[in-house]
PDB file of N, CA and C and ligand atoms in Angstrom:
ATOM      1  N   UNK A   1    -129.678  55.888 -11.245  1.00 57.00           N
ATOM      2  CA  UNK A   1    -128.719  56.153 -10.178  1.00 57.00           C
ATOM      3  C   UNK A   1    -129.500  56.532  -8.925  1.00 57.00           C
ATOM      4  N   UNK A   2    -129.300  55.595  -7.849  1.00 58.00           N
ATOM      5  CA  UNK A   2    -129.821  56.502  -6.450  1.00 58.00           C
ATOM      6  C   UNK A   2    -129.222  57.448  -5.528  1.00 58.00           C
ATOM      7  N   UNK A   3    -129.707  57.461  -4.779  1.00 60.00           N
ATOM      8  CA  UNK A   3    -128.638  58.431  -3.352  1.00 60.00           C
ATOM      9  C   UNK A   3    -127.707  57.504  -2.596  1.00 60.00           C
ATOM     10  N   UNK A   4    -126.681  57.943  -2.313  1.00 62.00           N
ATOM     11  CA  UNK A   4    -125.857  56.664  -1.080  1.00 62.00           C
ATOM     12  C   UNK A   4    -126.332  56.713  -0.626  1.00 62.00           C
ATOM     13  N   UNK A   5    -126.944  57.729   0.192  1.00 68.00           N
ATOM     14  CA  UNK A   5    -128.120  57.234   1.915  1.00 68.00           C
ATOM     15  C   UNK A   5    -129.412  56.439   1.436  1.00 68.00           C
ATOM     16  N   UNK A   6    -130.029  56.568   0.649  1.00 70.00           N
ATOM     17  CA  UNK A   6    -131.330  56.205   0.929  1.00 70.00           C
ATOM     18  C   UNK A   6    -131.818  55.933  -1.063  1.00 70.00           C
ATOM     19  N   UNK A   7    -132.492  54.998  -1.055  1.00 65.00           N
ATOM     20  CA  UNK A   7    -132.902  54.672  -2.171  1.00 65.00           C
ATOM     21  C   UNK A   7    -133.711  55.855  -3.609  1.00 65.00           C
ATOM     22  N   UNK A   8    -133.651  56.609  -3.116  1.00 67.00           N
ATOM     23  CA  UNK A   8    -134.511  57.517  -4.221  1.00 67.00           C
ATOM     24  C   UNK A   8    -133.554  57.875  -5.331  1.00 67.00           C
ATOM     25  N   UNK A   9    -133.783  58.127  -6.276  1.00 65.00           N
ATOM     26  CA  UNK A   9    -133.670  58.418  -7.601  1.00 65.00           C
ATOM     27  C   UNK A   9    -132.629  59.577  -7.382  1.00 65.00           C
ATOM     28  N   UNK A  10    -131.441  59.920  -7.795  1.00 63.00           N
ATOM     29  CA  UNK A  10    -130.975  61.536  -8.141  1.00 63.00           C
ATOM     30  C   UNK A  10    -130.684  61.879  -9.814  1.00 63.00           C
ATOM     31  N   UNK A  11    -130.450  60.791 -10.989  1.00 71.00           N
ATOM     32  CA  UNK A  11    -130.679  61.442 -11.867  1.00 71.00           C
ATOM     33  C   UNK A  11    -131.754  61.936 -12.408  1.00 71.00           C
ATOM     34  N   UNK A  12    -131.746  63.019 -12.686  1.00 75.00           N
ATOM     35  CA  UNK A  12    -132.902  63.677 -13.558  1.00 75.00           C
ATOM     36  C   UNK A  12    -132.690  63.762 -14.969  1.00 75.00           C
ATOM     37  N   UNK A  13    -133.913  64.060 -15.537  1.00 80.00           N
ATOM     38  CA  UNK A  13    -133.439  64.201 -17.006  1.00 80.00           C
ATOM     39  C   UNK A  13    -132.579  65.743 -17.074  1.00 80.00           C
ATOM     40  N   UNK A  14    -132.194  66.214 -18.445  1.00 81.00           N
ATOM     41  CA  UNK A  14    -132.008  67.660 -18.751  1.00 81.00           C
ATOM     42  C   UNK A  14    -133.087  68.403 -18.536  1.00 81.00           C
ATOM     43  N   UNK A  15    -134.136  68.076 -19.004  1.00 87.00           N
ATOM     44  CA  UNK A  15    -135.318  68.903 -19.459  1.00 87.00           C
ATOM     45  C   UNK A  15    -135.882  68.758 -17.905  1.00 87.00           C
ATOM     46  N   UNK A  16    -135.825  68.158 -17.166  1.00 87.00           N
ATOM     47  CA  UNK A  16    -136.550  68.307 -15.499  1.00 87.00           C
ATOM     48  C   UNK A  16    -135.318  69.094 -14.896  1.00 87.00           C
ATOM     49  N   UNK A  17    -133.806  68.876 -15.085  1.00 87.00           N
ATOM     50  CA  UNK A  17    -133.539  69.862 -14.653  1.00 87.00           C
ATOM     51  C   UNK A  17    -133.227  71.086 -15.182  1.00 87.00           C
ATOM     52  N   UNK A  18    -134.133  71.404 -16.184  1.00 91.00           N
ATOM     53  CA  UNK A  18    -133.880  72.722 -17.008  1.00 91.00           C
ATOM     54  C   UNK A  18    -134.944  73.565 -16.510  1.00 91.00           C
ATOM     55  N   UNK A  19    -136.553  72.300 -16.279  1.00 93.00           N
ATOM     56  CA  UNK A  19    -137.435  73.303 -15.338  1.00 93.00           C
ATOM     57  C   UNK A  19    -137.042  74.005 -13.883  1.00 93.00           C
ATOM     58  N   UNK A  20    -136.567  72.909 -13.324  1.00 91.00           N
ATOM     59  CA  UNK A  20    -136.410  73.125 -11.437  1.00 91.00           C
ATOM     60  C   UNK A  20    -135.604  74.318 -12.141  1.00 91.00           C
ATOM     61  N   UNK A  21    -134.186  74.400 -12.465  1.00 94.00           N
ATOM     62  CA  UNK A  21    -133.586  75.631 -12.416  1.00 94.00           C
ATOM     63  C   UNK A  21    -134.321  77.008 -13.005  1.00 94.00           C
ATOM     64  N   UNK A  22    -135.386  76.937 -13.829  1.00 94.00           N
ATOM     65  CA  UNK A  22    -135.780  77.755 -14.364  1.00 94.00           C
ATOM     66  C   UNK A  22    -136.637  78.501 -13.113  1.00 94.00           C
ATOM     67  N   UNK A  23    -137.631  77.504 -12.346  1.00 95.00           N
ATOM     68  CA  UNK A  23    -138.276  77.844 -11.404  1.00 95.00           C
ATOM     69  C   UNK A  23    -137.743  78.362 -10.053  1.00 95.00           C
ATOM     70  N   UNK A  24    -136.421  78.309  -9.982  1.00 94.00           N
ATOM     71  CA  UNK A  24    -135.932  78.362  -8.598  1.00 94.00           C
ATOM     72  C   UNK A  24    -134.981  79.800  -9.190  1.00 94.00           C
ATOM     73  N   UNK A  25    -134.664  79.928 -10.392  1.00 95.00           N
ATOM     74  CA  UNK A  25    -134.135  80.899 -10.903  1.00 95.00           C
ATOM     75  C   UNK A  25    -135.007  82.518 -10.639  1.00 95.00           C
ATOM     76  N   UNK A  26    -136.341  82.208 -10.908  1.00 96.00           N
ATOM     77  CA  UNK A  26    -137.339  82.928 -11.164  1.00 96.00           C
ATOM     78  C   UNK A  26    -137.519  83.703  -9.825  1.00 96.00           C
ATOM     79  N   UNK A  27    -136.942  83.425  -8.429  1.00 96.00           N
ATOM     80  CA  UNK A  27    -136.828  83.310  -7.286  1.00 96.00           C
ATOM     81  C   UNK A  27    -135.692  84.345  -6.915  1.00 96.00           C
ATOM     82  N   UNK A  28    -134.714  84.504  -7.160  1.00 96.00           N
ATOM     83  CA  UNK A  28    -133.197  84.932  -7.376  1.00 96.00           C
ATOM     84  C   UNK A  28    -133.165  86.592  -8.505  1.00 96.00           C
ATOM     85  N   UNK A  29    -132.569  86.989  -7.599  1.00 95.00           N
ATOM     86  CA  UNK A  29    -132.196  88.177  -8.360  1.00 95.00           C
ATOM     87  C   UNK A  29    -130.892  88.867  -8.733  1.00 95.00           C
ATOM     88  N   UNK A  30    -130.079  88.213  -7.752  1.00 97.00           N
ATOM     89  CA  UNK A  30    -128.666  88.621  -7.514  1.00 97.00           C
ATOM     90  C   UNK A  30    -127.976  87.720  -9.307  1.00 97.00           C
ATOM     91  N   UNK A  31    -128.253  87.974 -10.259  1.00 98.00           N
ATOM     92  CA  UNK A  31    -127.017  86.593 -11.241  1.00 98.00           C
ATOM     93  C   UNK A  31    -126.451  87.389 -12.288  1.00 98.00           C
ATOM     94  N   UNK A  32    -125.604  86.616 -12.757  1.00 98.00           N
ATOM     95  CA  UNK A  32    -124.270  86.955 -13.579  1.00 98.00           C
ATOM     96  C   UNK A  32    -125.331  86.705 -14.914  1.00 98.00           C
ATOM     97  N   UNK A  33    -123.841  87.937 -15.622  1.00 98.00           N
ATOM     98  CA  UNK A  33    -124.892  87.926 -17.200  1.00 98.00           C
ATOM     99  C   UNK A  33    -124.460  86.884 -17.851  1.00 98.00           C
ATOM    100  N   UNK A  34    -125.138  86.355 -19.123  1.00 97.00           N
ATOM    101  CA  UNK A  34    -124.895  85.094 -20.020  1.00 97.00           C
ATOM    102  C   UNK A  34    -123.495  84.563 -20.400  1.00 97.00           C
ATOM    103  N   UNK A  35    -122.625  85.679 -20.178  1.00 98.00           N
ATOM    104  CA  UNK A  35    -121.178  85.415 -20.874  1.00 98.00           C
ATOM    105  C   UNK A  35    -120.299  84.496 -19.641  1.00 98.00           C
ATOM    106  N   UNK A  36    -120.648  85.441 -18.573  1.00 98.00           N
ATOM    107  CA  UNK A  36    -120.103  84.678 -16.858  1.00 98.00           C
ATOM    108  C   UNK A  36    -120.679  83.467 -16.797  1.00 98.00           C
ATOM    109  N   UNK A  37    -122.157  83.565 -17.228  1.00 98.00           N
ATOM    110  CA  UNK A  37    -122.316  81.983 -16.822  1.00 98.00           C
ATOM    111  C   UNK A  37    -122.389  80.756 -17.802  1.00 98.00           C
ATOM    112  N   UNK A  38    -122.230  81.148 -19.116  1.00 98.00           N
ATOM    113  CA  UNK A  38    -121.368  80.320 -19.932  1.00 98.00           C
ATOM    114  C   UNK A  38    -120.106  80.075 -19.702  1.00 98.00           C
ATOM    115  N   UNK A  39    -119.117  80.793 -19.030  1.00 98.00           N
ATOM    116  CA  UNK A  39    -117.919  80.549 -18.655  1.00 98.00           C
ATOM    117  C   UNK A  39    -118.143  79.537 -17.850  1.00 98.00           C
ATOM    118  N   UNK A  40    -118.616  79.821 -16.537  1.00 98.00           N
ATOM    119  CA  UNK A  40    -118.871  78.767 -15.236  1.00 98.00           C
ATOM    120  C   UNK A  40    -119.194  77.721 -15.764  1.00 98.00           C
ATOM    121  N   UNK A  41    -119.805  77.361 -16.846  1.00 98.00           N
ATOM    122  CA  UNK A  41    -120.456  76.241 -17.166  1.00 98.00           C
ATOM    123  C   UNK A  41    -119.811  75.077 -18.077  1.00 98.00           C
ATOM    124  N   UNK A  42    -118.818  75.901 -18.270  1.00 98.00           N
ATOM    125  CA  UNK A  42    -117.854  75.670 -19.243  1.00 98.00           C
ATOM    126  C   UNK A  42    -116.618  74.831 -18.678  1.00 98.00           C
ATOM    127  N   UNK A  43    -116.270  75.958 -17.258  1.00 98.00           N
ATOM    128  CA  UNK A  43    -115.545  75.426 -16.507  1.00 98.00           C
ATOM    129  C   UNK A  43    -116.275  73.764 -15.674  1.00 98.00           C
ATOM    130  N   UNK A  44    -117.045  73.820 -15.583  1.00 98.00           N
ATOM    131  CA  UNK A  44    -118.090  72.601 -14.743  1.00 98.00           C
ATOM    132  C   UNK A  44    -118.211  71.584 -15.328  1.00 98.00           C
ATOM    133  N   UNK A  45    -118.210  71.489 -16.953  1.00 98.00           N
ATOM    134  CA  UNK A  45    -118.714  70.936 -18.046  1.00 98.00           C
ATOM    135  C   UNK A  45    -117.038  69.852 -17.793  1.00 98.00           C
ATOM    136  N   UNK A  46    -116.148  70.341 -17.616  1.00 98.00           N
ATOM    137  CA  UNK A  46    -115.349  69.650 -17.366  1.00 98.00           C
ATOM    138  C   UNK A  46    -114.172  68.969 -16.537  1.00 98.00           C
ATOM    139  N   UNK A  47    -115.035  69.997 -15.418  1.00 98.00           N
ATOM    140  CA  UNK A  47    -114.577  69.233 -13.640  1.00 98.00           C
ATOM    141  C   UNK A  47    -114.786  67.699 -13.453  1.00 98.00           C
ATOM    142  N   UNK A  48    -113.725  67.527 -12.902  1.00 98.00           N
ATOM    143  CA  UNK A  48    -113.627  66.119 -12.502  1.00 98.00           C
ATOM    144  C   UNK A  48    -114.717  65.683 -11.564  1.00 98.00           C
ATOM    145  N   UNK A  49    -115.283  66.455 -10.655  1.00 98.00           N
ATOM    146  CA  UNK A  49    -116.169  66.464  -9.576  1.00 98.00           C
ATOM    147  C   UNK A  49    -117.419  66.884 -10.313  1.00 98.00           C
ATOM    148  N   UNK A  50    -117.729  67.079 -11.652  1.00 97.00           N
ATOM    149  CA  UNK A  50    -119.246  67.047 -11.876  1.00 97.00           C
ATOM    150  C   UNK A  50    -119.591  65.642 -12.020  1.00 97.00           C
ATOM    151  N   UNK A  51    -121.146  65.523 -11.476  1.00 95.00           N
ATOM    152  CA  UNK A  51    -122.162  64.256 -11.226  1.00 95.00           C
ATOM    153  C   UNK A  51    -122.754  64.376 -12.181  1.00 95.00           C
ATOM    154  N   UNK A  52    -123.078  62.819 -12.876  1.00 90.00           N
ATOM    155  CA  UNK A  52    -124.420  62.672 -13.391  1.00 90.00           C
ATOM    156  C   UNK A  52    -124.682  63.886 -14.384  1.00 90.00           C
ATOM    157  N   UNK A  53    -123.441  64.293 -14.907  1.00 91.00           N
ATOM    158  CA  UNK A  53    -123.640  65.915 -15.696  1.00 91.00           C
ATOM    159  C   UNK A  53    -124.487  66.954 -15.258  1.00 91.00           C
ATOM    160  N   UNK A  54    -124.957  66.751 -14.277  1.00 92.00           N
ATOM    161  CA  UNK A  54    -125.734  68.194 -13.695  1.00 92.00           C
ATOM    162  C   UNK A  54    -125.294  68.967 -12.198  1.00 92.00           C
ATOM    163  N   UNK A  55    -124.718  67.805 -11.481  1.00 93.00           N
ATOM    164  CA  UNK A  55    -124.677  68.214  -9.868  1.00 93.00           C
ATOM    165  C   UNK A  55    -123.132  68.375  -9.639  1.00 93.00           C
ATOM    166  N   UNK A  56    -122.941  69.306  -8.963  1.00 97.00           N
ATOM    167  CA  UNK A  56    -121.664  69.421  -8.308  1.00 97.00           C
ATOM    168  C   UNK A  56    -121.232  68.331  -7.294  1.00 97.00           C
ATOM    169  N   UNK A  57    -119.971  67.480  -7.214  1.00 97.00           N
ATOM    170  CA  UNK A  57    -119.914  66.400  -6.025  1.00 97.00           C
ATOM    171  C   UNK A  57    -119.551  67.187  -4.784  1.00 97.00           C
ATOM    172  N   UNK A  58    -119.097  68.200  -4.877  1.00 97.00           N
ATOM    173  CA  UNK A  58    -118.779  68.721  -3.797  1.00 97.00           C
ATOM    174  C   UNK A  58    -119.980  69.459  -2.838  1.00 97.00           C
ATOM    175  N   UNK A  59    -121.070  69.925  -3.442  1.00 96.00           N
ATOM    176  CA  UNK A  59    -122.032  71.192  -2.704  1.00 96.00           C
ATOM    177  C   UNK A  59    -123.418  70.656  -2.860  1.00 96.00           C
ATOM    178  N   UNK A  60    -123.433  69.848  -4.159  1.00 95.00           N
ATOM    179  CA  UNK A  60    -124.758  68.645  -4.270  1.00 95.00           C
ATOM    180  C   UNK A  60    -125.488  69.590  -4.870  1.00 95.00           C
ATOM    181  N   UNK A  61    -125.183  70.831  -5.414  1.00 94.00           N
ATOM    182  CA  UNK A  61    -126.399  71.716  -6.727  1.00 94.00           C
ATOM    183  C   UNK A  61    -125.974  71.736  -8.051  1.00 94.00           C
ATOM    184  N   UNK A  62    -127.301  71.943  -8.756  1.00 95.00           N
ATOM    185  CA  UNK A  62    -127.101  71.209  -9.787  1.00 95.00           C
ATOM    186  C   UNK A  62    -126.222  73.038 -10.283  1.00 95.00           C
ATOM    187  N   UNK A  63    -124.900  72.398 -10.980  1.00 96.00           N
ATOM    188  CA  UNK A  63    -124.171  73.166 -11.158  1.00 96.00           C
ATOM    189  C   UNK A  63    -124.821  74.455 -12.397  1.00 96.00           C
ATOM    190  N   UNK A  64    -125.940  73.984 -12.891  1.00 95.00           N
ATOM    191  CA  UNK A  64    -126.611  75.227 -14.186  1.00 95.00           C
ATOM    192  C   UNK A  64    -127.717  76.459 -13.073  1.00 95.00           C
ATOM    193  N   UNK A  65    -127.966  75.758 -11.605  1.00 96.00           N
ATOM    194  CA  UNK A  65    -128.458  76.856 -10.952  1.00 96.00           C
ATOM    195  C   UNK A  65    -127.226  77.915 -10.497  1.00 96.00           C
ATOM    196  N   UNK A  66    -126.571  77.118  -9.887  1.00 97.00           N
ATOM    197  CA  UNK A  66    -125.688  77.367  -8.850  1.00 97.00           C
ATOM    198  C   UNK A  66    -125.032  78.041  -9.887  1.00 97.00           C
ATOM    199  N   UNK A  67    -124.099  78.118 -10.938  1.00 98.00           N
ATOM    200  CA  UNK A  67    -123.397  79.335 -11.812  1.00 98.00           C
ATOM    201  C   UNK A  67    -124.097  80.360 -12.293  1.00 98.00           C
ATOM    202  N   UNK A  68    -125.219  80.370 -12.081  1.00 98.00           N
ATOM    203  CA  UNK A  68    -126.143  81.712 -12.288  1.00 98.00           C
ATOM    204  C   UNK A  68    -126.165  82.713 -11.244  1.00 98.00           C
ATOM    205  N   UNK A  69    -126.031  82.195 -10.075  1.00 98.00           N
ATOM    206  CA  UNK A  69    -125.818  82.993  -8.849  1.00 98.00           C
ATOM    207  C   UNK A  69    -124.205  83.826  -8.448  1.00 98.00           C
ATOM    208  N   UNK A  70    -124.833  85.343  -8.474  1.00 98.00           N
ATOM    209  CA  UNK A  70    -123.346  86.016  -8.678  1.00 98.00           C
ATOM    210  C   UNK A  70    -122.955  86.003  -6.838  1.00 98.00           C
ATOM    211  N   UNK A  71    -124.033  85.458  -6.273  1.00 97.00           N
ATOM    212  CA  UNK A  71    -122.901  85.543  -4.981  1.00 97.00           C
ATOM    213  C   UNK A  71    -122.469  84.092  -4.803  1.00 97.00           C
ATOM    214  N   UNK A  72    -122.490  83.052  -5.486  1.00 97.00           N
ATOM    215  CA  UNK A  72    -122.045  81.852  -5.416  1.00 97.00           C
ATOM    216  C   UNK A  72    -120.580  81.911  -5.975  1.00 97.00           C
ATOM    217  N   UNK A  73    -120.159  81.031  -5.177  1.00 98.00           N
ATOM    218  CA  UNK A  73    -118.353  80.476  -6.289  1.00 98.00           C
ATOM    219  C   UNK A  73    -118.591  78.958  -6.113  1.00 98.00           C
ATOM    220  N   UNK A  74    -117.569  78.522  -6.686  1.00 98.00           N
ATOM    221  CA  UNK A  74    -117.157  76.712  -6.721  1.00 98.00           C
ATOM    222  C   UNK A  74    -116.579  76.687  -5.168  1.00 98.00           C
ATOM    223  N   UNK A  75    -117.485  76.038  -4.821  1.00 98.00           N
ATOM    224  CA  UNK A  75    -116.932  74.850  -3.636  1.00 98.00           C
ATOM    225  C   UNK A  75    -115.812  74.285  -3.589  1.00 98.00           C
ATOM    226  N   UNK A  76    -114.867  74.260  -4.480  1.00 98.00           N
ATOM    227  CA  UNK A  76    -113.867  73.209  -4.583  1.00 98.00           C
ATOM    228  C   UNK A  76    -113.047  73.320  -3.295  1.00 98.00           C
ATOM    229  N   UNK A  77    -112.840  72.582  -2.350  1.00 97.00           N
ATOM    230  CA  UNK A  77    -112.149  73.074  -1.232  1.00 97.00           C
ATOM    231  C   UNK A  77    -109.947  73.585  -2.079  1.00 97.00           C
ATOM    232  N   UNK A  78    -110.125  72.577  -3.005  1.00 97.00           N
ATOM    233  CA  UNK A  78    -108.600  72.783  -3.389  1.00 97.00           C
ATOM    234  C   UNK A  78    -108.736  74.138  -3.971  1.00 97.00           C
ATOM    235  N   UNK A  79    -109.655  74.737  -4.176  1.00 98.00           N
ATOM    236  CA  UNK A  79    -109.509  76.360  -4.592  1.00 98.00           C
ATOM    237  C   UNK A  79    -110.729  76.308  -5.686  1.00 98.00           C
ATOM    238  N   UNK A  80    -111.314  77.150  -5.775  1.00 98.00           N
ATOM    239  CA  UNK A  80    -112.728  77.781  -6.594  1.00 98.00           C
ATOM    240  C   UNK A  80    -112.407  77.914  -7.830  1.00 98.00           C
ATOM    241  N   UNK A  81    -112.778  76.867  -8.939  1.00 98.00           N
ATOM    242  CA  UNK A  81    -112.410  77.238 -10.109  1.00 98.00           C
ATOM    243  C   UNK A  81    -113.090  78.192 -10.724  1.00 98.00           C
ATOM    244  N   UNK A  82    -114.279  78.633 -10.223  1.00 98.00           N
ATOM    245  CA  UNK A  82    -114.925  79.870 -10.716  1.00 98.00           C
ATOM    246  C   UNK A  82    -115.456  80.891  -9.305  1.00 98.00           C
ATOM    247  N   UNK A  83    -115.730  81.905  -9.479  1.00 93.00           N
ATOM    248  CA  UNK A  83    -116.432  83.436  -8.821  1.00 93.00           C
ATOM    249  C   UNK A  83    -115.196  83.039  -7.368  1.00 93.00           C
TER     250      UNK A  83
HETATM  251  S1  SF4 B   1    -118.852  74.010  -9.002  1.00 61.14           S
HETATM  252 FE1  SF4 B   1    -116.612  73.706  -9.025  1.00 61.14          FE
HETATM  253  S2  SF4 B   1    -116.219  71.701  -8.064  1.00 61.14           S
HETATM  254 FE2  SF4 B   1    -118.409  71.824  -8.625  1.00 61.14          FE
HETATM  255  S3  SF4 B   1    -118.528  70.878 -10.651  1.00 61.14           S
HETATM  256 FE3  SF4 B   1    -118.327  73.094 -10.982  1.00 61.14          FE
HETATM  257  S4  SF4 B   1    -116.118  73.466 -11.204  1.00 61.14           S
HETATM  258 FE4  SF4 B   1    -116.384  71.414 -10.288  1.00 61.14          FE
END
């Protein structure tokens, strides 16, 4: 799968995006404990607007960083299904 703008690659595997989030996680201090973000993930796991199973269509992050972050919510403009 590429980008609409421009030819480069956006799927990743799991395991590449299990590192980036791990590394960008490592970064972050503000996050929700395991139960919140199994919820979020849960909820994401079956949004109509998740990409490629990792990315949000709406905000373009991959939704396993982005529900770790307790000052983040869902983008959804029709209303935030999570935080
Ligand atoms: S963050 Fe919200 S809009 Fe994006 S995939 Fe998750 S539930 Fe859907």
């Amino acid at each position: 799968m590429t980008c609409k703008g421009c030819s480069a690659s956006v799927r990743h595997s799991q395991a590449e995006v299990a590192e980036l989030i791990k590394e960008q996680l490592m970064l972050e201090d503000d996050l929700v404990d395991d139960d919140v973000y199994q919820a979020r993930l849960v909820t994401c796991e079956s949004c109509p607007h998740l990409q490629y199973e990792t990315t949000c269509g709406y905000c373009g992050c991959f939704v396993a960083f982005r529900a770790k972050l307790a000052y983040k919510k869902c983008p959804d403009p029709a209303g935030a299904r999570w935080g």
